[in-house]
mmCIF file of N, CA and C in Angstrom:
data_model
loop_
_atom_site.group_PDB
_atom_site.id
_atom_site.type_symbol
_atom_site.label_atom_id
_atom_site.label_comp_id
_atom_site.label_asym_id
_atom_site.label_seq_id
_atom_site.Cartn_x
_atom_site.Cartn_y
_atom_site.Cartn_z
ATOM 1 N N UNK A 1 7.462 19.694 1.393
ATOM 2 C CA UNK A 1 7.106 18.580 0.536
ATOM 3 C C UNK A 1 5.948 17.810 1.166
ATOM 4 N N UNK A 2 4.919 17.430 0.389
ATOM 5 C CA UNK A 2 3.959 16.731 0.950
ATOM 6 C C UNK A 2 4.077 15.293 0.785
ATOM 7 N N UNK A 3 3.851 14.674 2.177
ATOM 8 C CA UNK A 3 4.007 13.700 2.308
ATOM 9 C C UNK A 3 3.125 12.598 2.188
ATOM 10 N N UNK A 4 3.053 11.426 1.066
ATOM 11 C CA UNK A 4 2.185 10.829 1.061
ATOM 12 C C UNK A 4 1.904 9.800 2.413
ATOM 13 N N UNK A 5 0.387 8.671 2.192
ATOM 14 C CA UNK A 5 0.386 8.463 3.353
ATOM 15 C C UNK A 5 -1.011 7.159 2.503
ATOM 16 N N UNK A 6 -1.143 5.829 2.855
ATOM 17 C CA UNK A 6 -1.901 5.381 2.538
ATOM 18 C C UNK A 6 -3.428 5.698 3.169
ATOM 19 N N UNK A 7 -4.799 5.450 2.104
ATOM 20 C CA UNK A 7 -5.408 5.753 2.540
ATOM 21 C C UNK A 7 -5.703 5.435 4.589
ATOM 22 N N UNK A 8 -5.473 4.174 4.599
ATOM 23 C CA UNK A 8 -6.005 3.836 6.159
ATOM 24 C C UNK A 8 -5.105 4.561 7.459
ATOM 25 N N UNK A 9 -3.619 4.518 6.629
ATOM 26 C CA UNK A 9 -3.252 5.368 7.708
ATOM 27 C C UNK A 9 -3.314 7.230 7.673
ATOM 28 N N UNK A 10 -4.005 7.558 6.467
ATOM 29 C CA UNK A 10 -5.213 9.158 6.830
ATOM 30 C C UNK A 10 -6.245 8.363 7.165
ATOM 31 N N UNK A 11 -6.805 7.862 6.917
ATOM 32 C CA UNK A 11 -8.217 7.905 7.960
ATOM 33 C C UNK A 11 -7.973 7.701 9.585
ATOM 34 N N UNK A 12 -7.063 6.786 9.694
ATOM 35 C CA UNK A 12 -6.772 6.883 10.843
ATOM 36 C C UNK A 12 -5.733 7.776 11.884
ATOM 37 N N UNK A 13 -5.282 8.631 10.904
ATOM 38 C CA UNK A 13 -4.648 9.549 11.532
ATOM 39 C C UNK A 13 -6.127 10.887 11.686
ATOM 40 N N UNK A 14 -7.224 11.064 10.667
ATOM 41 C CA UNK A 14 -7.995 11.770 10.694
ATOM 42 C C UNK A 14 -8.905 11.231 12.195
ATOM 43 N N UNK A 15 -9.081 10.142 12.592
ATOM 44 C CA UNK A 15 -10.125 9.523 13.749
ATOM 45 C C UNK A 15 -10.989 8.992 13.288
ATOM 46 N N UNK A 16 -11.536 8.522 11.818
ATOM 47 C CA UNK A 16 -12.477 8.235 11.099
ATOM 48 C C UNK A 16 -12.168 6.767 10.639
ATOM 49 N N UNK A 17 -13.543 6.393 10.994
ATOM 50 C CA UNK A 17 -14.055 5.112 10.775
ATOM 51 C C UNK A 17 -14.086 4.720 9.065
ATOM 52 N N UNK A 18 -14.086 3.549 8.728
ATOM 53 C CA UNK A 18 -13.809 3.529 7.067
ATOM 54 C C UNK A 18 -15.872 3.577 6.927
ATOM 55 N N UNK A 19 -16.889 3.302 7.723
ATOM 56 C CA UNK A 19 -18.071 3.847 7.612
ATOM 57 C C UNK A 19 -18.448 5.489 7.324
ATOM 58 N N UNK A 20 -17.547 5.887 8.221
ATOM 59 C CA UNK A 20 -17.758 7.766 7.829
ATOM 60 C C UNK A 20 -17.134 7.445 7.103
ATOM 61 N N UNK A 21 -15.823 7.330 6.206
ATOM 62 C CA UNK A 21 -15.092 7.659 5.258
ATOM 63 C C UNK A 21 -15.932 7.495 4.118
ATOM 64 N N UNK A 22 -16.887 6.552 4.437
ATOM 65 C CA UNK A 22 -17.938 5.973 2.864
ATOM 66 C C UNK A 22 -18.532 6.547 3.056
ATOM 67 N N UNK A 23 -19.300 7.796 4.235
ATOM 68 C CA UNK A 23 -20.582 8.294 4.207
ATOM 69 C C UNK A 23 -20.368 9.714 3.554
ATOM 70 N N UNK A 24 -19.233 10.162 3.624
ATOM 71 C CA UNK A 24 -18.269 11.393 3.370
ATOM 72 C C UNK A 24 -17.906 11.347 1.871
ATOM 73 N N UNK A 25 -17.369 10.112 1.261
ATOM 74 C CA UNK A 25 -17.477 10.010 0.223
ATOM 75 C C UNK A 25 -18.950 9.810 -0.737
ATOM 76 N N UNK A 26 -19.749 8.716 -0.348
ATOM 77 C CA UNK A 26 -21.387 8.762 -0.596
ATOM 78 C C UNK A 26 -21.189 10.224 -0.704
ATOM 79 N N UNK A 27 -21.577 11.440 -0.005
ATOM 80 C CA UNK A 27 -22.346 12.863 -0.015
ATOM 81 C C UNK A 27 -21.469 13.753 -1.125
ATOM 82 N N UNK A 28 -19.987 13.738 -1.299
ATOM 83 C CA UNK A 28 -19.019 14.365 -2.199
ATOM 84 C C UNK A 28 -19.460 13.694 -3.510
ATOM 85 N N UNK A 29 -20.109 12.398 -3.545
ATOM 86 C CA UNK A 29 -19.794 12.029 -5.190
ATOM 87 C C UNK A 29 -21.066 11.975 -5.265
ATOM 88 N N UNK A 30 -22.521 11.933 -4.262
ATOM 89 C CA UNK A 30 -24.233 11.660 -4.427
ATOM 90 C C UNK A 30 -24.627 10.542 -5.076
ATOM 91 N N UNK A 31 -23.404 9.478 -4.314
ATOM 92 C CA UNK A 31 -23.921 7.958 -5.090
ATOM 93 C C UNK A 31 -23.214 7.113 -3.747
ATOM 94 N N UNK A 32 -23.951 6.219 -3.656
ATOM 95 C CA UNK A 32 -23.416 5.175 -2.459
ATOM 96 C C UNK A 32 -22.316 4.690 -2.585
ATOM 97 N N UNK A 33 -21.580 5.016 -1.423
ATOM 98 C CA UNK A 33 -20.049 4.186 -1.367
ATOM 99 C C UNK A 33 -20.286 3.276 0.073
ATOM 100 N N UNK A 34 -20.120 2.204 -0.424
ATOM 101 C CA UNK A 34 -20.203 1.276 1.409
ATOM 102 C C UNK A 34 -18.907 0.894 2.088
ATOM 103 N N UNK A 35 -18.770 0.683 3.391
ATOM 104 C CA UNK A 35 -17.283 0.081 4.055
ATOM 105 C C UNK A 35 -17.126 -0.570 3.488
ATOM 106 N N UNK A 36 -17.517 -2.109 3.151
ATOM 107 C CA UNK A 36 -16.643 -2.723 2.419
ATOM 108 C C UNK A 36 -15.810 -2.334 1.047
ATOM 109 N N UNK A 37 -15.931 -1.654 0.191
ATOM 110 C CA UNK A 37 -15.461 -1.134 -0.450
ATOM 111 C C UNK A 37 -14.135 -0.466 -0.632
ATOM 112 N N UNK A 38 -14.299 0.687 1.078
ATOM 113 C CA UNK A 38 -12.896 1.076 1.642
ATOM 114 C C UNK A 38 -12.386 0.543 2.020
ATOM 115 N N UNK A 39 -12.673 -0.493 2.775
ATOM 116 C CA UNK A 39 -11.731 -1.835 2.861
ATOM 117 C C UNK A 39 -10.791 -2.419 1.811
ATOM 118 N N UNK A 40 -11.723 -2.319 0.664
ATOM 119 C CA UNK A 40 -10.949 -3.074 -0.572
ATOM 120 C C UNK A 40 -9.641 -2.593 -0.915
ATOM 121 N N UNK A 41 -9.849 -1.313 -1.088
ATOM 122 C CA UNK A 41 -9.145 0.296 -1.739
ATOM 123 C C UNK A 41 -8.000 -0.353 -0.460
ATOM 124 N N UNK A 42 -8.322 0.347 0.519
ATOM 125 C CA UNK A 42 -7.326 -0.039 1.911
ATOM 126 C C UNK A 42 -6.269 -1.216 1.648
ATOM 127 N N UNK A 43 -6.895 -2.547 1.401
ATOM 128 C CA UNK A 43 -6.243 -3.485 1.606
ATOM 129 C C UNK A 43 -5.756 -3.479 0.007
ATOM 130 N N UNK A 44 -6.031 -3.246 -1.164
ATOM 131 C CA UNK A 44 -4.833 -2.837 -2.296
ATOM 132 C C UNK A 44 -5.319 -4.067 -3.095
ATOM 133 N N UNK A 45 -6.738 -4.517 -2.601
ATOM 134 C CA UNK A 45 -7.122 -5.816 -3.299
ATOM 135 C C UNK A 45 -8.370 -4.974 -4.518
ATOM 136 N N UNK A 46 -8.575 -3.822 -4.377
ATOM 137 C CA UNK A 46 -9.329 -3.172 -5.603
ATOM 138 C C UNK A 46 -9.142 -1.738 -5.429
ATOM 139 N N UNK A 47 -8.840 -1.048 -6.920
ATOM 140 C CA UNK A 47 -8.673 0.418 -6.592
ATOM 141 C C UNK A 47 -10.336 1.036 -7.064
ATOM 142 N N UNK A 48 -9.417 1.893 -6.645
ATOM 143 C CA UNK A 48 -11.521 2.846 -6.375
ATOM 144 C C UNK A 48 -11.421 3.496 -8.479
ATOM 145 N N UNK A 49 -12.683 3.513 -8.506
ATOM 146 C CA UNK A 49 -12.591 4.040 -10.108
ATOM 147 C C UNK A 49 -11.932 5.976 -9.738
ATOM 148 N N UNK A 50 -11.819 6.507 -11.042
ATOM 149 C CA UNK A 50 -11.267 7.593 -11.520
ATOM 150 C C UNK A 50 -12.009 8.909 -10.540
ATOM 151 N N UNK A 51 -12.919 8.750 -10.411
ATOM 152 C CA UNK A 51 -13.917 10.186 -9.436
ATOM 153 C C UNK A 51 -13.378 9.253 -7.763
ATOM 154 N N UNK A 52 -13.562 8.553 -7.809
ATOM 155 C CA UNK A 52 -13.540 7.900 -6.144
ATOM 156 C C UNK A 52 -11.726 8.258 -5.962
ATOM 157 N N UNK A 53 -11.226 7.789 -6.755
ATOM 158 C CA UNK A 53 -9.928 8.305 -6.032
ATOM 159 C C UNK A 53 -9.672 9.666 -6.415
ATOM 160 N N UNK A 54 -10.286 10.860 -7.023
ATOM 161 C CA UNK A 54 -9.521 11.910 -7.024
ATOM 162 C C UNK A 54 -10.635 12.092 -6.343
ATOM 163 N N UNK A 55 -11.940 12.372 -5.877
ATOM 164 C CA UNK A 55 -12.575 12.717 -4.567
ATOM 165 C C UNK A 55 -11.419 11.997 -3.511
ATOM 166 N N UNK A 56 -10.999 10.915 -3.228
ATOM 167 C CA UNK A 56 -10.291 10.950 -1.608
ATOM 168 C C UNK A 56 -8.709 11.750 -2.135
ATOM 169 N N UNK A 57 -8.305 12.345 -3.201
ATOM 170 C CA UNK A 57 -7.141 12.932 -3.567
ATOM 171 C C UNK A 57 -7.479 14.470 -2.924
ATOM 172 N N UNK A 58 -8.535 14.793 -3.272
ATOM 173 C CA UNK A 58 -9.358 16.115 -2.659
ATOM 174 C C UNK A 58 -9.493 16.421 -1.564
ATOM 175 N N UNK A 59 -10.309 14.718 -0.699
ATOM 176 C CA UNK A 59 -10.123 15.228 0.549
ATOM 177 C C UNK A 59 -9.384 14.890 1.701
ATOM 178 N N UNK A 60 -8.377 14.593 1.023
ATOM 179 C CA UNK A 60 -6.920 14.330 1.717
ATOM 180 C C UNK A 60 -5.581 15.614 1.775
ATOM 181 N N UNK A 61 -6.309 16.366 0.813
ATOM 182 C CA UNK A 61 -5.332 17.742 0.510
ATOM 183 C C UNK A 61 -4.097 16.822 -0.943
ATOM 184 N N UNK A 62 -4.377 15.743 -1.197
ATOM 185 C CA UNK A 62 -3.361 15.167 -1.858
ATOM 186 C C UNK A 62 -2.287 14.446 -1.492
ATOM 187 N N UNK A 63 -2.625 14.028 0.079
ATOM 188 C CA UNK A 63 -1.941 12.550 0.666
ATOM 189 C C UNK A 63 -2.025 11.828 0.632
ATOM 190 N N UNK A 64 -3.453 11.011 -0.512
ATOM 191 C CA UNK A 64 -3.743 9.794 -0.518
ATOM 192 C C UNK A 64 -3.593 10.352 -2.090
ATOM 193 N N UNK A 65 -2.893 9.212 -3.097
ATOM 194 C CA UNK A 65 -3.315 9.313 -4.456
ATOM 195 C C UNK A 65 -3.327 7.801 -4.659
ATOM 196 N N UNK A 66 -3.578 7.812 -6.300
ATOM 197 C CA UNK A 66 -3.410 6.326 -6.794
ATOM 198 C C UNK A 66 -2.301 5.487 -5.943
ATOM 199 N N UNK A 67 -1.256 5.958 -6.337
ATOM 200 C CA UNK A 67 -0.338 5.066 -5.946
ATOM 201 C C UNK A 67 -0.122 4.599 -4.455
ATOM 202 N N UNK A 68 -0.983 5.046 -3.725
ATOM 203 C CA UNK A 68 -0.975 5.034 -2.016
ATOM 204 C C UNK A 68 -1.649 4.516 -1.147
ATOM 205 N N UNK A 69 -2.694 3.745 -2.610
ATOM 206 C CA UNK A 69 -3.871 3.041 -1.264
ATOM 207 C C UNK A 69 -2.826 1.581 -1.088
ATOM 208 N N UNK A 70 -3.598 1.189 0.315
ATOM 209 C CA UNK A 70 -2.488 0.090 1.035
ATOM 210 C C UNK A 70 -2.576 -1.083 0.572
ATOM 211 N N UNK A 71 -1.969 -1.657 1.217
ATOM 212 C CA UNK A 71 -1.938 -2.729 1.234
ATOM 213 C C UNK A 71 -1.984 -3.884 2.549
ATOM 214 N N UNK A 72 -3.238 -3.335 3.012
ATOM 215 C CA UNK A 72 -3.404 -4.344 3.981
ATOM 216 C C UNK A 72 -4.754 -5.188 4.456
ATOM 217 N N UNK A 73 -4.616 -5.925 5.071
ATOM 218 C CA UNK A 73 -5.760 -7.019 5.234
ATOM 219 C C UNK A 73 -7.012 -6.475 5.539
ATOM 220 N N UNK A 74 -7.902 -6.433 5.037
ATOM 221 C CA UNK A 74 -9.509 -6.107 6.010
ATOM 222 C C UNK A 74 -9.716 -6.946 7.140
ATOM 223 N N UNK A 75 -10.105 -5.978 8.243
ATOM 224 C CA UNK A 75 -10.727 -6.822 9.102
ATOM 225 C C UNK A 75 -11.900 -7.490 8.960
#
């Protein structure tokens, strides 16, 4: 069974900065995604539109979905 996992804790289980995570996303979708942004998603204060979250559904293998981004504070 696959186990979900909010986005910040895959990125941070991956070693990745929420800057690569936007630069990784930027190149998969060929439109600018900035940190603050993943921050937002992260902290559960804005979800990413319909391509932004099934691109990080993609490249998570399907551990991050809608229902999984967090809920926690930006630094």
């Amino acid at each position: 069974m696959l186990r979900l996992m909010t986005l910040a804790d895959w990125r941070k289980a991956e070693g990745i900065s929420q800057e690569e995570l936007a630069s990784r996303l930027s190149a998969t979708l060929g439109r600018p995604v900035h940190q603050p942004s993943v921050c937002q998603w992260e902290s559960g204060s804005v979800m990413p539109g319909a391509d932004v979250a099934e691109a990080i559904r993609t490249m998570t293998g399907g551990r991050v979905t809608g229902a999984s981004f967090g809920r926690r504070p930006c630094p």
